[in-house]
CSV table of C-alpha atoms in Angstrom, one decimal:
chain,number,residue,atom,x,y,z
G,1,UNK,CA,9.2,57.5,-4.8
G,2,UNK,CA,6.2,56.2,-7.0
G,3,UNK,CA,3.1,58.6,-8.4
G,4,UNK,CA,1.1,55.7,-7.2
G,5,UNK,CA,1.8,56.5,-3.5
G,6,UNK,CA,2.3,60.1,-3.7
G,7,UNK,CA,1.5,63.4,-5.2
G,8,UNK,CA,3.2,66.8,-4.2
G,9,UNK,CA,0.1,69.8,-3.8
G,10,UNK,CA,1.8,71.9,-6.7
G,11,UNK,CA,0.8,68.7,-9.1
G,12,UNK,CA,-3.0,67.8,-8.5
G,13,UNK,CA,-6.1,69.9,-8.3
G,14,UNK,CA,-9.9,69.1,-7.9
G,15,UNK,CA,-10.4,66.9,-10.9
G,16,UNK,CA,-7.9,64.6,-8.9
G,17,UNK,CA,-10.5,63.7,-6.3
G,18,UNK,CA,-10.4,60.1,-6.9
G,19,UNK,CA,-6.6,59.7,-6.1
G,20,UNK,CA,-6.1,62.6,-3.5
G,21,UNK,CA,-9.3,62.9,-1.7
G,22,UNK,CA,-11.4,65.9,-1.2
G,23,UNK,CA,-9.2,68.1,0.6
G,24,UNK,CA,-5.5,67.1,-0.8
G,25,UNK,CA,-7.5,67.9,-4.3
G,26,UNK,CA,-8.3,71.2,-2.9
G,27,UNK,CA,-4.9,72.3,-1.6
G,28,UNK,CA,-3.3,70.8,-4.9
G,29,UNK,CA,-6.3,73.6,-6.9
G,30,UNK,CA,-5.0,76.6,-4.2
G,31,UNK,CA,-1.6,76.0,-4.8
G,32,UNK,CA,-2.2,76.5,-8.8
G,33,UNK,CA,-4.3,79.3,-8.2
G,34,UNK,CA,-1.5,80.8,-6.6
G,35,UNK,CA,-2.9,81.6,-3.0
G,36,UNK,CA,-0.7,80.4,0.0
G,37,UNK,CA,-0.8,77.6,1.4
G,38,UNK,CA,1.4,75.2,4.0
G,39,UNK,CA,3.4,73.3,1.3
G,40,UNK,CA,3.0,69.3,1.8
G,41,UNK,CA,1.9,66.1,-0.1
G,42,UNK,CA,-0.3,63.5,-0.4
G,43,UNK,CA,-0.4,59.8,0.3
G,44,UNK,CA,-3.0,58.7,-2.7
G,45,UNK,CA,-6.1,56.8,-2.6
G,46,UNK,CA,-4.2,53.9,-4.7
G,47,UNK,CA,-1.9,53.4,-1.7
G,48,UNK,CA,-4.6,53.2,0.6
G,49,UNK,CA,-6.9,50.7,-2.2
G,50,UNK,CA,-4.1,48.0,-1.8
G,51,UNK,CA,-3.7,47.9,2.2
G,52,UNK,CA,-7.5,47.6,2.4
G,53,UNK,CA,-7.7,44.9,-0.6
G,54,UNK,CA,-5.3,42.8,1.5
G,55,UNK,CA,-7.1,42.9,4.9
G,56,UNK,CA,-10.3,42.3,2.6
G,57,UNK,CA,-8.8,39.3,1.0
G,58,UNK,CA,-7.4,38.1,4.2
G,59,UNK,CA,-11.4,39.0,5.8
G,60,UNK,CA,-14.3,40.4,4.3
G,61,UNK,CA,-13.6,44.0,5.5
G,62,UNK,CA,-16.2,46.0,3.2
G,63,UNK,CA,-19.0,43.5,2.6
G,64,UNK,CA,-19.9,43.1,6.4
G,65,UNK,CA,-19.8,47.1,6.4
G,66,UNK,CA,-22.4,47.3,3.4
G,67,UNK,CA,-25.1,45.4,5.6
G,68,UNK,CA,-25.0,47.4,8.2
G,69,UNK,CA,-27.8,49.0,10.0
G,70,UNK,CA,-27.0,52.6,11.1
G,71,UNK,CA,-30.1,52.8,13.5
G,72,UNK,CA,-28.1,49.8,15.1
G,73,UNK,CA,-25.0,51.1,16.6
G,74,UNK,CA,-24.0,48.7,19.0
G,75,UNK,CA,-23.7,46.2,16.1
G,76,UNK,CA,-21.9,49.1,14.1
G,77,UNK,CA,-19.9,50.1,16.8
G,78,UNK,CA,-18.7,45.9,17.4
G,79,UNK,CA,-18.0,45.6,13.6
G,80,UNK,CA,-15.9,49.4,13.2
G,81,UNK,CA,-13.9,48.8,15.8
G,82,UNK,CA,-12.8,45.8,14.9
G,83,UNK,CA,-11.9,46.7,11.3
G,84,UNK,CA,-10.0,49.9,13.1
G,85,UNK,CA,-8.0,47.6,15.3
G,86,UNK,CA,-7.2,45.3,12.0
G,87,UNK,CA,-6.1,48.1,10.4
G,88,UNK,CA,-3.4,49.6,13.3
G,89,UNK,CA,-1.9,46.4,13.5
G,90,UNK,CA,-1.4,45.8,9.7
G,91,UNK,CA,2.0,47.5,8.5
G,92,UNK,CA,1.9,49.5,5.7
G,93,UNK,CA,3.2,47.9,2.1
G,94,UNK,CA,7.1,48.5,2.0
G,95,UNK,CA,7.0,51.0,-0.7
G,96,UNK,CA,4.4,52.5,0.7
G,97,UNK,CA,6.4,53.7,4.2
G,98,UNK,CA,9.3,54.0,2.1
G,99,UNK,CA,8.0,56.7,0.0
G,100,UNK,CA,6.4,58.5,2.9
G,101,UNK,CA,10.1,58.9,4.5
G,102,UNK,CA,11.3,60.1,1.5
G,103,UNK,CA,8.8,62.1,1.0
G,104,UNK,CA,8.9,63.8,4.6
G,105,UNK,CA,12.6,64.3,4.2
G,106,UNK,CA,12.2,66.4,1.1
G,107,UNK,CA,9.2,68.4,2.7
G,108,UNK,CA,10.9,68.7,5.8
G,109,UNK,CA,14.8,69.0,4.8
G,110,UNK,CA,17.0,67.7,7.6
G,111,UNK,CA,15.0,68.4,10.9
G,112,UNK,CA,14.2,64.6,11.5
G,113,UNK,CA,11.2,66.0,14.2
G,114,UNK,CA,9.8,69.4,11.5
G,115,UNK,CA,6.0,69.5,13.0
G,116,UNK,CA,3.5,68.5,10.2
G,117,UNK,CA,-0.1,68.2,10.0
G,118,UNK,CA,-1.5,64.7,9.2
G,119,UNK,CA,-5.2,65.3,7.7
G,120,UNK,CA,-7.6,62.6,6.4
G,121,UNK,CA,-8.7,63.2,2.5
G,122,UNK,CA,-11.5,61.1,1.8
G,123,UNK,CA,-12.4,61.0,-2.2
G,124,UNK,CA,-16.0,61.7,-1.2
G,125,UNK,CA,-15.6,64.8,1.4
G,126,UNK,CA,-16.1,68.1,0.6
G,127,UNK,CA,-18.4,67.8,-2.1
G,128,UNK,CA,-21.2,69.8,-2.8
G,129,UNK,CA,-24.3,67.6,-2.6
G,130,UNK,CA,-22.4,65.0,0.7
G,131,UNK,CA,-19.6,66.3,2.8
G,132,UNK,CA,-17.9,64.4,5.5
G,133,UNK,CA,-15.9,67.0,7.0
G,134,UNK,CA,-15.5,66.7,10.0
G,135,UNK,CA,-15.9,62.7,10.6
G,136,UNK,CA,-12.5,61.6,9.5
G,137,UNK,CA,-9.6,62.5,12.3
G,138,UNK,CA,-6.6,65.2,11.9
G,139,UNK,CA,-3.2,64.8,13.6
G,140,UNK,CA,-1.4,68.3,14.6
G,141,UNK,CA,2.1,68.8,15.5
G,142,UNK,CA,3.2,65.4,14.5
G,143,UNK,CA,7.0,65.1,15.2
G,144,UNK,CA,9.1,62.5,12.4
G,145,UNK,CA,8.8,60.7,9.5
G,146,UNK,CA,7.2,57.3,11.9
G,147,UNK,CA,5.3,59.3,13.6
G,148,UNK,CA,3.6,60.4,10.4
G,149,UNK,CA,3.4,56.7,9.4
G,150,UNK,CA,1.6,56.5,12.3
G,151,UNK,CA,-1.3,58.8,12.1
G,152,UNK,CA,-1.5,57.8,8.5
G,153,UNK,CA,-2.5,55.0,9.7
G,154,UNK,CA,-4.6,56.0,12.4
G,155,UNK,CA,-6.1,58.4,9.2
G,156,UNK,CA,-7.4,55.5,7.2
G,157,UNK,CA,-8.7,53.7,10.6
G,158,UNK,CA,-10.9,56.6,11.1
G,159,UNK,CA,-12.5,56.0,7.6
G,160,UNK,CA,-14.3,53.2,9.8
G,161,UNK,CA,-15.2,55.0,12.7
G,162,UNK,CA,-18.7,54.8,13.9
G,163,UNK,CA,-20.0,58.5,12.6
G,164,UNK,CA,-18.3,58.1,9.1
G,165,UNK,CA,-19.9,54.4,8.4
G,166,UNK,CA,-23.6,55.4,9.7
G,167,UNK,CA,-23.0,58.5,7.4
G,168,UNK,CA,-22.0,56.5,4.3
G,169,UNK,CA,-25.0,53.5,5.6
G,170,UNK,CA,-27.8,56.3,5.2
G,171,UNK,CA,-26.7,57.7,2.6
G,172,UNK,CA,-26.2,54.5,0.1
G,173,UNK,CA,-22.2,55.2,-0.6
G,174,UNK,CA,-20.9,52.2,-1.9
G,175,UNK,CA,-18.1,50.8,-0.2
G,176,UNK,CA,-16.1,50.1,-3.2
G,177,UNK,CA,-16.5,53.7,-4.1
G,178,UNK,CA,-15.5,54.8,-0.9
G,179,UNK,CA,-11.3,55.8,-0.7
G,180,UNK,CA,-8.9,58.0,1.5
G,181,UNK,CA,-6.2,60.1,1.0
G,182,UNK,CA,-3.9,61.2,3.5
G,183,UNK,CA,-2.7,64.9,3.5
G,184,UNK,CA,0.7,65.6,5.4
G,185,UNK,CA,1.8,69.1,5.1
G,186,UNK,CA,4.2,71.6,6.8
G,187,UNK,CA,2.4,72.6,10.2
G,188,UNK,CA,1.7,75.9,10.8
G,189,UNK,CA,2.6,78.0,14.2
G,190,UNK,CA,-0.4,80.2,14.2
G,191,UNK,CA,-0.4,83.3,16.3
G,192,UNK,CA,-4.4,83.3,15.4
G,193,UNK,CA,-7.0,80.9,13.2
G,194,UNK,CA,-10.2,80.7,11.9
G,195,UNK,CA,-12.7,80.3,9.7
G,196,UNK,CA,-14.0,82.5,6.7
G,197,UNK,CA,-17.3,82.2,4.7
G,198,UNK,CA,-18.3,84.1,1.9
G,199,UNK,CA,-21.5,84.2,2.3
G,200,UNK,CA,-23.3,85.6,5.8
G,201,UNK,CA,-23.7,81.9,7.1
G,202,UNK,CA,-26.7,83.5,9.1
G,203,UNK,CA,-28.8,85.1,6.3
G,204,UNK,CA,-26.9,83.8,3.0
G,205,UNK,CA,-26.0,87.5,1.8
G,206,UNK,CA,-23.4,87.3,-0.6
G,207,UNK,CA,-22.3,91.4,-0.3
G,208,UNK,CA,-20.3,90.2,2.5
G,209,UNK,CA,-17.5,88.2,4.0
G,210,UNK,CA,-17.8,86.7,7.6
G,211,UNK,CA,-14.6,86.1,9.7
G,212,UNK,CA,-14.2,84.2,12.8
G,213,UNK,CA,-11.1,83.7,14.5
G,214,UNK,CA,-9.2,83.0,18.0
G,215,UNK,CA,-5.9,82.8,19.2
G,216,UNK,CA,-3.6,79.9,18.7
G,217,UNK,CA,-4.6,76.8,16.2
G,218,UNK,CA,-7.8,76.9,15.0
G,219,UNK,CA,-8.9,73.3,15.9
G,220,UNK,CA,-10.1,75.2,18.5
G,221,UNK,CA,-12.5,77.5,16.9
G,222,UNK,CA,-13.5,74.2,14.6
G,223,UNK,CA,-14.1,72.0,17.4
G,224,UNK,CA,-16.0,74.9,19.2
G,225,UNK,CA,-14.0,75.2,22.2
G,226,UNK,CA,-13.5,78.7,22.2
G,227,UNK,CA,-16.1,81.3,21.3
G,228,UNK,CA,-14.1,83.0,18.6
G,229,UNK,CA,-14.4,86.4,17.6
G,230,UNK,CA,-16.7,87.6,14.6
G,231,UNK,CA,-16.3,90.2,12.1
G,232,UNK,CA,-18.5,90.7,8.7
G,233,UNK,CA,-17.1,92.7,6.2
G,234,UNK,CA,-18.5,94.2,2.8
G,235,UNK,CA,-17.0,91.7,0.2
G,236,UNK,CA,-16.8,95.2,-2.1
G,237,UNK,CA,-16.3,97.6,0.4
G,238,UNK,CA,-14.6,96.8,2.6
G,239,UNK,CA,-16.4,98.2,5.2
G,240,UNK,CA,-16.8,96.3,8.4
G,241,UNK,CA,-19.9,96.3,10.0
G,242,UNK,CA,-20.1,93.7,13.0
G,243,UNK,CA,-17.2,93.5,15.9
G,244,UNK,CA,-18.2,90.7,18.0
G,245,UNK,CA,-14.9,90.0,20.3
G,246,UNK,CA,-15.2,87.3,22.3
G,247,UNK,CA,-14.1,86.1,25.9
G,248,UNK,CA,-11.6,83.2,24.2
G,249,UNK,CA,-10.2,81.5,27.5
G,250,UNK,CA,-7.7,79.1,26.2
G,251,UNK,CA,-4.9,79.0,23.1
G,252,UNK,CA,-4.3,75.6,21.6
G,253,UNK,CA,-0.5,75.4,21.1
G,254,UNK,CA,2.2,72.8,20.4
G,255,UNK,CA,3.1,70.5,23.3
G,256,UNK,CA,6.8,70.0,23.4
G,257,UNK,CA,6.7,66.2,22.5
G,258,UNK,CA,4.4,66.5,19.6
G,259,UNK,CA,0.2,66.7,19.8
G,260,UNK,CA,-1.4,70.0,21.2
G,261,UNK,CA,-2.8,71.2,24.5
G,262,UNK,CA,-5.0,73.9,25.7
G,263,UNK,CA,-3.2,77.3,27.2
G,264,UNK,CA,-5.4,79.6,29.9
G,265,UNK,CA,-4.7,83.1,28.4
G,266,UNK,CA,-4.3,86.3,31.0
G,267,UNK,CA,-7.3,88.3,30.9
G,268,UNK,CA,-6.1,91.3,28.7
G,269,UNK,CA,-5.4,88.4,25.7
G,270,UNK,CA,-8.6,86.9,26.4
G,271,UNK,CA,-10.7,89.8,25.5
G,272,UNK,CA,-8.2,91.4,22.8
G,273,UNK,CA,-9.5,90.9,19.3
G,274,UNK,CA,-7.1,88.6,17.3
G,275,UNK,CA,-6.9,90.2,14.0
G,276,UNK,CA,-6.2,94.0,13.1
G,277,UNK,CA,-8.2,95.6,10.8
G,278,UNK,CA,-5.6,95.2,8.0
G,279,UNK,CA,-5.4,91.4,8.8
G,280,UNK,CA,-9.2,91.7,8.2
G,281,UNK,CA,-8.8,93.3,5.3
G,282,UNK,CA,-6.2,90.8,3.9
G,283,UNK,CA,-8.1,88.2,4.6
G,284,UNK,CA,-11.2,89.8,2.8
G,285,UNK,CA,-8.9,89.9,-0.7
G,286,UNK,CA,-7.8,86.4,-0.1
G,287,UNK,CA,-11.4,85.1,0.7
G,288,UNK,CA,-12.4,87.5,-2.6
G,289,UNK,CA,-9.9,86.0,-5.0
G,290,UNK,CA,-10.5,82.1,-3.7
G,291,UNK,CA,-14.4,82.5,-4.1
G,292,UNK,CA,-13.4,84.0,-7.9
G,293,UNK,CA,-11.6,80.9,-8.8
G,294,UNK,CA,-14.0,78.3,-7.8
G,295,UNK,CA,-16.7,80.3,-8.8
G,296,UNK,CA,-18.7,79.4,-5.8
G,297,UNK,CA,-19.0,80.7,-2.8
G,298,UNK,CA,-16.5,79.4,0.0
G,299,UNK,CA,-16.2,78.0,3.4
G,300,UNK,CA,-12.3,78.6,3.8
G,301,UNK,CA,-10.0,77.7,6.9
G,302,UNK,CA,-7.2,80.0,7.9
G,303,UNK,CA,-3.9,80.5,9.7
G,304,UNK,CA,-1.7,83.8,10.6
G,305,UNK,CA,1.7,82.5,11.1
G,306,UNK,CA,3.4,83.5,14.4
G,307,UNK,CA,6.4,85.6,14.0
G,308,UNK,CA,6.0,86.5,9.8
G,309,UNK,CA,2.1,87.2,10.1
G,310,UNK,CA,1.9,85.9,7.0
G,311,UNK,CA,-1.8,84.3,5.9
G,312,UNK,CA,-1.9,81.0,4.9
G,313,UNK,CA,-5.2,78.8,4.1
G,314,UNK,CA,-5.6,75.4,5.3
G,315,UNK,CA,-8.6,75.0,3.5
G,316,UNK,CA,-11.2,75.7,0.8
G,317,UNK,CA,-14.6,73.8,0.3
G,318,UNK,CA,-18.0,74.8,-1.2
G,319,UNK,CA,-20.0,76.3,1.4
G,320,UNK,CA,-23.0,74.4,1.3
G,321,UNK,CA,-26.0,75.1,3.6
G,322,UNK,CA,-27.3,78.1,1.6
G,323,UNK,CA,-26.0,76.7,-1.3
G,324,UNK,CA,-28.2,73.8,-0.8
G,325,UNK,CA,-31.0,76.6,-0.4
G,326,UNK,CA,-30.5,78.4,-3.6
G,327,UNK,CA,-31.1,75.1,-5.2
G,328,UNK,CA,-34.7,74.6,-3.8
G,329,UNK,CA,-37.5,75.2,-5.9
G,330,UNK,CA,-39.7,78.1,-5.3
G,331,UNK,CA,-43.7,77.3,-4.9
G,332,UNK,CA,-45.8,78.8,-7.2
G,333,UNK,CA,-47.5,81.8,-5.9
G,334,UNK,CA,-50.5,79.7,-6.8
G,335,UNK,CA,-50.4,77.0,-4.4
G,336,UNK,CA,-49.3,79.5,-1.3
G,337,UNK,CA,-49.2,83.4,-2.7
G,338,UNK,CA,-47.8,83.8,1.2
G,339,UNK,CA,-44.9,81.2,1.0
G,340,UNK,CA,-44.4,82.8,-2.6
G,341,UNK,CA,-44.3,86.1,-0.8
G,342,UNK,CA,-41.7,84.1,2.2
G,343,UNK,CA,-39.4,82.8,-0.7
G,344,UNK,CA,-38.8,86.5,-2.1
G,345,UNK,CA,-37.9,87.8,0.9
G,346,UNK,CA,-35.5,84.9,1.9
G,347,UNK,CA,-37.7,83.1,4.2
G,348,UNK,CA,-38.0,82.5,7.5
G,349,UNK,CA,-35.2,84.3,9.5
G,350,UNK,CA,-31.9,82.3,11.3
């Protein structure tokens, strides 16, 4: 197995963006900073850089994607998909898939079907100033070392899907500066998910911790498919002062062959609030001492394993909405003594 094609989380951290991707580089920096998370690899940007170089030798692949227009999408949507179809198609170099089955078996031991998650990692998501969460597709409950070849695959396709070019187009990215890394890490059978900000996402106060969550996987609290529950809590305190419990309909669980579906829940789970206060409370410490080592405040996703309870975290970016506010220069009372007046006060309300 070479370092070109792979590197375990326990060996990379954020400074390894450019050969991991944006979120492999941020489960490499939680594993070091010692807070749990789903143990896995990641196939490296380098890997990725040579299949693409050989479809762009074979056919201008990047080129015809720098000149496109992003107000035209029926051109873009033409061009994308057939660069996604080229890149199904193409196997993966030799050593390459070989190191991925190794790779698997030492993750996964000797269950030839262990579930794993199978997450895109592009170098230029999950920054601060341009994320591109969210544009690039995720595989869940993926059964077997070519099954993960597979959605690895299917990962770097969706590098060229319509939303993730028009995003780059409008925002100037090079092509030649633009890479993926594939995360494949142990799935997790979560009793409940969610998501975690450490700062209000509604008002920006930093005092406290917001926690949503819902039963099952939380792709479905991600995607928005389920109204999840809400909780804030006093980052110092402790003290929680909002219980929003929701009506959450459905569970997203494992299918038996692999990929998940949507469960209707009985009516007493559906209105049951999926975290006890000392899950709350957990979570709190763990959303405390993430947000201390990046300095930053967090947007964080989270799992409670079924069975052990134990909290693992999927994910860790810089929260960047009122981030992006913080940075934005306040008028001089001068020119508006009333917007002066607005910035002190935090503005217009959300």
């Amino acid at each position: 197995m070479t370092a070109d094609n792979i590197s375990w989380f326990a060996d990379i951290g954020l400074s390894d963006r450019p050969s991991v991707g944006g979120k492999g580089g941020s489960l490499g920096e939680l594993t070091k900073a010692g807070i749990d998370v789903p143990p896995g690899f990641v196939v490296r940007t380098e890997a990725f850089e040579r299949f693409i170089q050989k479809l762009d030798r074979e056919e201008p692949l990047r080129a015809p994607v720098e000149a496109l227009d992003p107000n035209d999408l029926d051109h873009v949507g033409a061009v994308t998909k057939a660069i996604r179809e080229r890149i199904i198609r193409e196997p993966l170099p030799e050593d390459v898939e070989d190191d991925i089955k190794t790779a698997y078996k030492e993750l996964c031991g000797d269950d030839a079907k262990s579930p794993v998650a199978v997450r895109s990692s592009a170098t230029t998501e999950d920054a601060e100033d341009a994320s591109f969460a969210g544009l690039q597709d995720t595989y869940l409950w993926v059964l077997g070392a070519e099954e993960t070849i597979r959605m690895v695959r299917s990962c770097w396709a969706s590098l060229y899907s319509v939303e993730s070019v028009c995003y780059r187009r409008r925002q100037n990215f090079p092509e030649s500066g633009v890479a993926m890394g594939v995360v494949v890490q142990k799935m997790v059978d979560a009793r409940t998910a969610g998501v975690m900000f450490t700062r209000s996402p509604l008002t920006g106060d930093r005092s406290v911790i917001t926690i949503e969550g819902a039963w099952g996987l939380g792709s479905a609290v991600v995607s928005g498919e389920v109204t999840p529950d809400r909780w804030v809590v006093g980052k110092l305190t402790g003290e929680i002062t909002t219980r929003d419990i929701s009506d959450k309909h459905i569970r997203q669980s494992p299918k038996l062959g692999g990929g998940i579906e949507d469960v209707e829940l009985p009516e007493a789970e559906r209105t049951a609030p999926c975290l006890s206060d000392e899950e709350l409370l957990q979570l709190r410490d763990i959303g405390r001492k993430t947000e201390k080592h990046y300095g930053k405040p967090q947007d964080i996703e989270w799992a409670v394993e079924k069975g052990t309870g134990k909290i693992l975290l999927l994910q860790s970016r810089p929260e960047t909405v009122w981030s992006a506010k913080d940075k934005t220069p306040v008028a001089s009372a001068q020119d508006n003594p009333m917007k002066h007046v607005m910035n002190i006060f935090g503005g217009k309300r959300t």
